[in-house]
Short mmCIF file of N, CA and C in Angstrom, two decimals:
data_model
loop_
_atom_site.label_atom_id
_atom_site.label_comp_id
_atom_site.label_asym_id
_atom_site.label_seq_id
_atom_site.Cartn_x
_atom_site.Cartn_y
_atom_site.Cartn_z
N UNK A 91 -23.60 -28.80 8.31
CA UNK A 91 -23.15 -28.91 6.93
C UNK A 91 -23.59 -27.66 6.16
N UNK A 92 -22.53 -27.08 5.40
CA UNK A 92 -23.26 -25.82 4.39
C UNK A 92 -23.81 -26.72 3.28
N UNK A 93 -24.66 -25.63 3.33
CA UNK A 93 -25.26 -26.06 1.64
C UNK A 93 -26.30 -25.20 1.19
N UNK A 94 -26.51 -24.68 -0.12
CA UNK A 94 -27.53 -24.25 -0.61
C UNK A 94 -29.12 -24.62 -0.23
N UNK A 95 -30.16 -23.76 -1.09
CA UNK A 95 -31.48 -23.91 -0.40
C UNK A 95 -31.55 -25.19 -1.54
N UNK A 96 -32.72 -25.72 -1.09
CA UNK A 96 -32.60 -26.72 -2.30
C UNK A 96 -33.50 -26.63 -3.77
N UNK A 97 -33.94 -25.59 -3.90
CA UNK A 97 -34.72 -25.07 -5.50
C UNK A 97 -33.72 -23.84 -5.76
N UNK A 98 -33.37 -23.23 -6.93
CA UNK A 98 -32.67 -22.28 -8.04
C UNK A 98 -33.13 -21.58 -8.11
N UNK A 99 -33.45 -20.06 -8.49
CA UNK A 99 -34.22 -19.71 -9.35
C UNK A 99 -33.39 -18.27 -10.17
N UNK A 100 -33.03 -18.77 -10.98
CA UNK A 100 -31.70 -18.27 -12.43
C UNK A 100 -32.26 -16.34 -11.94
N UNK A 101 -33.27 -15.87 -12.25
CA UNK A 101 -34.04 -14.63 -12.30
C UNK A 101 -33.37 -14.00 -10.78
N UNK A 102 -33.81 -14.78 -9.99
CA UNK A 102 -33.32 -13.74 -8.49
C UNK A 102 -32.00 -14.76 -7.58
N UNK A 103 -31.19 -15.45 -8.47
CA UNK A 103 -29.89 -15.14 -7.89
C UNK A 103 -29.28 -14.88 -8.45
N UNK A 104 -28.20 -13.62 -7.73
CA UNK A 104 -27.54 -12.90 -8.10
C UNK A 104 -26.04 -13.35 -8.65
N UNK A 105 -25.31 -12.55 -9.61
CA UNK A 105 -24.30 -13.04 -10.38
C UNK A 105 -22.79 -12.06 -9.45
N UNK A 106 -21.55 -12.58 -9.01
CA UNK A 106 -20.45 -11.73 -8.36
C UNK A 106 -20.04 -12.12 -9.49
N UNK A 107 -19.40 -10.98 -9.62
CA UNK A 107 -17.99 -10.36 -10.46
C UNK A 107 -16.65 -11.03 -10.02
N UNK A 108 -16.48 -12.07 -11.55
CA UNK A 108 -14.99 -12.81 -11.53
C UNK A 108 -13.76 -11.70 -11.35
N UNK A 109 -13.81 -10.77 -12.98
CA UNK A 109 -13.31 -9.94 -13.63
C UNK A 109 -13.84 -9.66 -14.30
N UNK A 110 -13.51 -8.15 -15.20
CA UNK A 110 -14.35 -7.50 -16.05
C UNK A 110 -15.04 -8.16 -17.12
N UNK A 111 -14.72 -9.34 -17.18
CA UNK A 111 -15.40 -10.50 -18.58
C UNK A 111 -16.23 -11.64 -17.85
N UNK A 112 -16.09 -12.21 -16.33
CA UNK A 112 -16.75 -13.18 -15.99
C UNK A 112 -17.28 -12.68 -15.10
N UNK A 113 -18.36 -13.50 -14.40
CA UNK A 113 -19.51 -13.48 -13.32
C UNK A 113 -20.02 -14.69 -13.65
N UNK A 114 -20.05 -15.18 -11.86
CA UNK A 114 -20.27 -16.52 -11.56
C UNK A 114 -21.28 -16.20 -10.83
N UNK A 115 -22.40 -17.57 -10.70
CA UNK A 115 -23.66 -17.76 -9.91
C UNK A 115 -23.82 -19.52 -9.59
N UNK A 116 -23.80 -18.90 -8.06
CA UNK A 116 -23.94 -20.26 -7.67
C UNK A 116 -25.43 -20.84 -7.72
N UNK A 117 -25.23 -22.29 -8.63
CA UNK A 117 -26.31 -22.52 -9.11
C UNK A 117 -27.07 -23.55 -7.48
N UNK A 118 -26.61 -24.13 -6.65
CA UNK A 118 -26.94 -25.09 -6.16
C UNK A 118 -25.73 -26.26 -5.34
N UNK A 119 -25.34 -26.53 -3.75
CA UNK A 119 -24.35 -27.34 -3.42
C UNK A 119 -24.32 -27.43 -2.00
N UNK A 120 -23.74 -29.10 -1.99
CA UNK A 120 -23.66 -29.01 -0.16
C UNK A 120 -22.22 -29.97 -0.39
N UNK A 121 -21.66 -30.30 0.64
CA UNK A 121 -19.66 -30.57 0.80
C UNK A 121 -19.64 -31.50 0.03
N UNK A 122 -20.40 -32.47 -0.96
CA UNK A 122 -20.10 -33.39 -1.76
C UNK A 122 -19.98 -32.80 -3.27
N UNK A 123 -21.10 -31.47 -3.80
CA UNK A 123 -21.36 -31.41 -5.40
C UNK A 123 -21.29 -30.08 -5.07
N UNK A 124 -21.41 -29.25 -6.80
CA UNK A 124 -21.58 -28.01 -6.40
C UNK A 124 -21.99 -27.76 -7.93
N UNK A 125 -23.01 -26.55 -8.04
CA UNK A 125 -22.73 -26.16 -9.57
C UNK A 125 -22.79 -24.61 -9.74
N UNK A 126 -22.23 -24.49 -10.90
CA UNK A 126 -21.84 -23.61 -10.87
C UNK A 126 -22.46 -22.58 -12.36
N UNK A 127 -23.13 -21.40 -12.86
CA UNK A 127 -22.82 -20.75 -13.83
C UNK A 127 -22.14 -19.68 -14.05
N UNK A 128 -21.16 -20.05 -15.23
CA UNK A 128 -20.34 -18.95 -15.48
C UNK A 128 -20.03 -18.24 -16.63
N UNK A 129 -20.87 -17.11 -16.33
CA UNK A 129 -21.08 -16.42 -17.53
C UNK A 129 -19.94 -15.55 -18.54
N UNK A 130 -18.95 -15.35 -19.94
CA UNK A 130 -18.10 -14.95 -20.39
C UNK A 130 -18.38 -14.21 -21.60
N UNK A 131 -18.01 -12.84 -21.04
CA UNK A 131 -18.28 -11.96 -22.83
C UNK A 131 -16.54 -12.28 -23.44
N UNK A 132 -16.98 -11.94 -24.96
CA UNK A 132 -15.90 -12.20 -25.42
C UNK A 132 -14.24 -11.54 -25.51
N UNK A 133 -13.46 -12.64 -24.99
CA UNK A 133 -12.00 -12.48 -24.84
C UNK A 133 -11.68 -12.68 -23.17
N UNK A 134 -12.67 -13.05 -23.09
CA UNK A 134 -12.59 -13.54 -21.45
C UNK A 134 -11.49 -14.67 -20.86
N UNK A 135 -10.90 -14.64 -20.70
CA UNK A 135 -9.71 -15.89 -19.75
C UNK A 135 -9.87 -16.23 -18.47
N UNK A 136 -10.48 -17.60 -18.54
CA UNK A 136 -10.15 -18.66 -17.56
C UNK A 136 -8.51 -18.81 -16.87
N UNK A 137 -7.49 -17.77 -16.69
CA UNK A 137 -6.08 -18.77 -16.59
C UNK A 137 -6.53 -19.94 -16.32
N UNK A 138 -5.01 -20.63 -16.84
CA UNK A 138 -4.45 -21.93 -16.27
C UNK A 138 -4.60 -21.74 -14.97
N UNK A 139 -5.17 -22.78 -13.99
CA UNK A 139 -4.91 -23.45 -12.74
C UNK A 139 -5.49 -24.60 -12.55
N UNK A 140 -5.44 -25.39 -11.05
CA UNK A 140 -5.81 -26.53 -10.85
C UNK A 140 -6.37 -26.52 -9.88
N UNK A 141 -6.67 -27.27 -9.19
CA UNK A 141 -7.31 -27.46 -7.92
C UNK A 141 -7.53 -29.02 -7.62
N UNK A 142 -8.02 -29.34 -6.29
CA UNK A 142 -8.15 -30.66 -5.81
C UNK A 142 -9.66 -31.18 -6.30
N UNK A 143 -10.36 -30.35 -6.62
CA UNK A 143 -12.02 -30.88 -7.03
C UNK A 143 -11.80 -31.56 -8.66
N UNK A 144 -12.33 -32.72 -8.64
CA UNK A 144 -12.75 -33.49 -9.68
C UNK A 144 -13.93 -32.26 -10.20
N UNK A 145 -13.77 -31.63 -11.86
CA UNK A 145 -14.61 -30.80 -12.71
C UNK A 145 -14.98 -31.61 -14.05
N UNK A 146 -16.95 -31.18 -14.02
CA UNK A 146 -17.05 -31.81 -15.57
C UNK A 146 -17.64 -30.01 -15.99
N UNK A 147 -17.58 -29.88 -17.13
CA UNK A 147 -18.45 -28.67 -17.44
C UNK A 147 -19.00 -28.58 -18.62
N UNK A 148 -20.20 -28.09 -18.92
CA UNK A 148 -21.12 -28.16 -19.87
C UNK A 148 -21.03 -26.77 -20.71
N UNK A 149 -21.02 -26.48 -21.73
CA UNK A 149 -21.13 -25.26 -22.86
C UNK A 149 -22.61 -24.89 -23.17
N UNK A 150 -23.01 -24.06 -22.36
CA UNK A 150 -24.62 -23.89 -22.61
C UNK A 150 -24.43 -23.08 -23.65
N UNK A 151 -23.77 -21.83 -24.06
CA UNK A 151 -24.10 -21.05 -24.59
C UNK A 151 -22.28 -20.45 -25.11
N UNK A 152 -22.10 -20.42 -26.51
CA UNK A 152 -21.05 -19.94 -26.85
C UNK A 152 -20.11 -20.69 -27.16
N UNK A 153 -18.54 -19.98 -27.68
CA UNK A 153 -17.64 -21.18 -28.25
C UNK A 153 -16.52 -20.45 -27.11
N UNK A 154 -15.36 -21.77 -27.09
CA UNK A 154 -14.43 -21.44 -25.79
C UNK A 154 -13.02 -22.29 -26.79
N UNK A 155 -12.14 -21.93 -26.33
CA UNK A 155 -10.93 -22.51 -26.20
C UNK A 155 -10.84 -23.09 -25.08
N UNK A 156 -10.40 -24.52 -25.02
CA UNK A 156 -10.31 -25.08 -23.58
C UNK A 156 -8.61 -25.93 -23.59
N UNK A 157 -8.09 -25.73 -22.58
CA UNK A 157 -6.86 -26.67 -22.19
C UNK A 157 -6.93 -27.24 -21.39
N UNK A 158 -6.57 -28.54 -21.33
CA UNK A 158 -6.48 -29.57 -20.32
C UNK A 158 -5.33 -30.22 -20.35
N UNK A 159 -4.03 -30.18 -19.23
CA UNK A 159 -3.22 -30.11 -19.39
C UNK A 159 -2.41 -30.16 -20.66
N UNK A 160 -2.62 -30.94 -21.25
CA UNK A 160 -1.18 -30.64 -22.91
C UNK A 160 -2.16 -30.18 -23.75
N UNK A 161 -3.79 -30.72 -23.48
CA UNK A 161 -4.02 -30.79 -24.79
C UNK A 161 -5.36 -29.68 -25.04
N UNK A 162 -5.67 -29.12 -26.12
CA UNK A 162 -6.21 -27.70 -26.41
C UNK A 162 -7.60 -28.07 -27.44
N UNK A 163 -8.48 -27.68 -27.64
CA UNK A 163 -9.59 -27.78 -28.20
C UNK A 163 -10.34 -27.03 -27.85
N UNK A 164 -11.35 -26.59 -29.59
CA UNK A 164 -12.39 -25.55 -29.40
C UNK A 164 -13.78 -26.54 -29.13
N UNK A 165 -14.33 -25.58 -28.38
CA UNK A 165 -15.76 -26.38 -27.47
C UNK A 165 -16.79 -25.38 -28.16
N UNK A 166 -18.27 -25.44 -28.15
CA UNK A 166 -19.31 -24.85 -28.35
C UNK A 166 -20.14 -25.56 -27.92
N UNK A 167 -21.49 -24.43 -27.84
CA UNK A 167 -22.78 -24.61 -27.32
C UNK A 167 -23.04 -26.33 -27.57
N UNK A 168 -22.94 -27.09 -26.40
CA UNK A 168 -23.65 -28.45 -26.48
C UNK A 168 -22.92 -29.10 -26.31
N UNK A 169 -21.27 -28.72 -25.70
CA UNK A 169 -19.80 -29.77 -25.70
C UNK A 169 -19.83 -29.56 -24.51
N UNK A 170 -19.12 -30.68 -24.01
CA UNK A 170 -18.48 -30.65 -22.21
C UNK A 170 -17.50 -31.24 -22.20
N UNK A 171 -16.83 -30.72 -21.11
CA UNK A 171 -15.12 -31.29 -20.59
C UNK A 171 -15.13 -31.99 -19.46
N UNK A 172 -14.50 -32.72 -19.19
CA UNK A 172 -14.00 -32.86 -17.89
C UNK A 172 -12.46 -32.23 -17.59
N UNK A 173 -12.37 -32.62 -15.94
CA UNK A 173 -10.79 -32.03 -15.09
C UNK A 173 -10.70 -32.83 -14.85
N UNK A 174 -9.67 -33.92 -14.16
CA UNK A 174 -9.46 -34.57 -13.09
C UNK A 174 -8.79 -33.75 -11.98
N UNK A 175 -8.92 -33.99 -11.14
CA UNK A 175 -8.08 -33.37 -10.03
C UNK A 175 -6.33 -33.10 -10.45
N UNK A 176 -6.75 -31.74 -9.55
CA UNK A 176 -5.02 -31.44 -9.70
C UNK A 176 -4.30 -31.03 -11.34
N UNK A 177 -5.29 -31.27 -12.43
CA UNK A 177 -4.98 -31.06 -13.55
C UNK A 177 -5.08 -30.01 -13.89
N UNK A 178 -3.88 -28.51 -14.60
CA UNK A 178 -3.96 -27.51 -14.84
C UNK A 178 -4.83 -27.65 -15.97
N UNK A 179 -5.64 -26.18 -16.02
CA UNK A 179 -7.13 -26.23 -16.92
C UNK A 179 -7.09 -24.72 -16.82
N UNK A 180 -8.00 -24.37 -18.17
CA UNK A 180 -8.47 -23.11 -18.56
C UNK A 180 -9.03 -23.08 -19.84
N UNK A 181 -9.33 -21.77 -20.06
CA UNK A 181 -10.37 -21.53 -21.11
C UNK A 181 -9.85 -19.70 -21.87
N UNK A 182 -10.51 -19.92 -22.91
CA UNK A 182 -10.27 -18.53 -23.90
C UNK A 182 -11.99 -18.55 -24.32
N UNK A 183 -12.23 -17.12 -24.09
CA UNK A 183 -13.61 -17.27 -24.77
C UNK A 183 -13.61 -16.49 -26.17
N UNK A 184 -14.38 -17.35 -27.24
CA UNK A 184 -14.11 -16.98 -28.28
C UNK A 184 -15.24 -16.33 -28.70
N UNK A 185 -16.30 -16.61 -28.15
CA UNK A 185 -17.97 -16.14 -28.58
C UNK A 185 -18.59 -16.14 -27.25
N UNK A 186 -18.91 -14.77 -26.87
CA UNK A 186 -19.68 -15.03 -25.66
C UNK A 186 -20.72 -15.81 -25.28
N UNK A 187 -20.66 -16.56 -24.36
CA UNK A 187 -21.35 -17.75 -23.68
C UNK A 187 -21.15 -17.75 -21.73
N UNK A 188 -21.84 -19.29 -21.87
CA UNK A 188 -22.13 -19.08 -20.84
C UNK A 188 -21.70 -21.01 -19.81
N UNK A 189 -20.62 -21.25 -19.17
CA UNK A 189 -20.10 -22.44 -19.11
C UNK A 189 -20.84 -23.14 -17.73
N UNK A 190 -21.59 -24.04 -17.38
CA UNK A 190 -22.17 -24.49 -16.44
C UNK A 190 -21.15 -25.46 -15.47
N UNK A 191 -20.68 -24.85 -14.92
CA UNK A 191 -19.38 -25.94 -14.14
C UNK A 191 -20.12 -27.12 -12.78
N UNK A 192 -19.31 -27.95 -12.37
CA UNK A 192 -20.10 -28.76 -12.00
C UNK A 192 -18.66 -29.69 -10.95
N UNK A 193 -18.39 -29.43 -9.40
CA UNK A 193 -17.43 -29.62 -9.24
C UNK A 193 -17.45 -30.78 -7.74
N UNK A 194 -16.73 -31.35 -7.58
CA UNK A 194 -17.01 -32.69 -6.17
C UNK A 194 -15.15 -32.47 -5.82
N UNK A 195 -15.67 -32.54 -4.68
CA UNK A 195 -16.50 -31.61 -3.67
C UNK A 195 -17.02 -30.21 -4.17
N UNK A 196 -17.44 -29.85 -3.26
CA UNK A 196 -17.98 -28.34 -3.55
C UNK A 196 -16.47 -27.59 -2.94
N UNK A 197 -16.78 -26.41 -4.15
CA UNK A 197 -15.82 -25.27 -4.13
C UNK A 197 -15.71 -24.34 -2.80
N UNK A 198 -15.38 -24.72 -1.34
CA UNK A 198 -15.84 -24.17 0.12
C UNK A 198 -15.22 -22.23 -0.60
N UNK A 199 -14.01 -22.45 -1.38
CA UNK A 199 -13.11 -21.27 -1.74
C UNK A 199 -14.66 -20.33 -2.38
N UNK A 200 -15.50 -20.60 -3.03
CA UNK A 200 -16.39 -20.07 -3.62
C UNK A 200 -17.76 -19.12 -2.86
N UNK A 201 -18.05 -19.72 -1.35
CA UNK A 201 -19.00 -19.17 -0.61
C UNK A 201 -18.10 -18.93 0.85
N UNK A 202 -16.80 -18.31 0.39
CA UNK A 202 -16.72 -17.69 2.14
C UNK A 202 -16.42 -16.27 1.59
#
C-alpha cells in the first residue's frame, strides 16, 4: 500500500509548482484519505474540473471565489466546501491564501 510517513512537518516538506500562482504540499495519505496544502497568490485559478474523489476543503488563510457546479460563493479564512464526486469545481483567488484540501480516496494522480 502507498502511503505517506505518518508525522508532517510543514518546515521540511517541500512545496511542487501547480503554476505560476499555486504550489501544492502533500500534507499526509494512504489509498483511503489524503491531504493536501495549497498554497495561492493573488489571481490564481483553480479551473473548473472534476474528478472521482469525494473533496471537503478548509480556507486557512485568504479569500477565494469558489464554484460548485451552478452555484458560486466567496469563502475566507475559516470557511470550507465540500465536492461530491464527479462534480465540476474551482476556485478564483481573491486574497492570497492558503486552501487545505482533503480528498477520499487519495489523489494516486498527485504522487506518481
Amino acid at each position: 500500500m502507498l502511503a505517506s510517513d505518518v508525522f508532517f512537518k510543514y518546515l521540511k516538506t517541500e512545496w511542487e509548482s501547480v503554476d505560476d500562482k499555486i504550489q501544492r504540499q502533500i500534507v499526509g495519505f494512504d489509498d483511503k484519505v489524503m491531504m493536501v496544502n495549497v498554497r495561492f497568490e493573488k489571481g490564481g485559478v483553480g479551473a473548473l474540473h472534476n474528478h472521482p474523489h469525494s473533496q471537503v476543503t478548509h480556507i486557512a488563510e485568504g479569500k477565494f471565489e469558489v464554484t460548485i457546479g451552478e452555484e458560486t460563493n466567496v469563502l475566507e479564512k475559516g470557511d470550507s466546501f465540500h465536492v461530491p464526486s464527479e462534480v465540476y469545481h474551482g476556485v478564483v483567488c481573491l486574497e492570497a491564501g492558503m486552501l487545505v484540501d482533503v480528498f477520499s480516496p487519495m489523489r494516486e494522480d498527485f504522487v506518481q
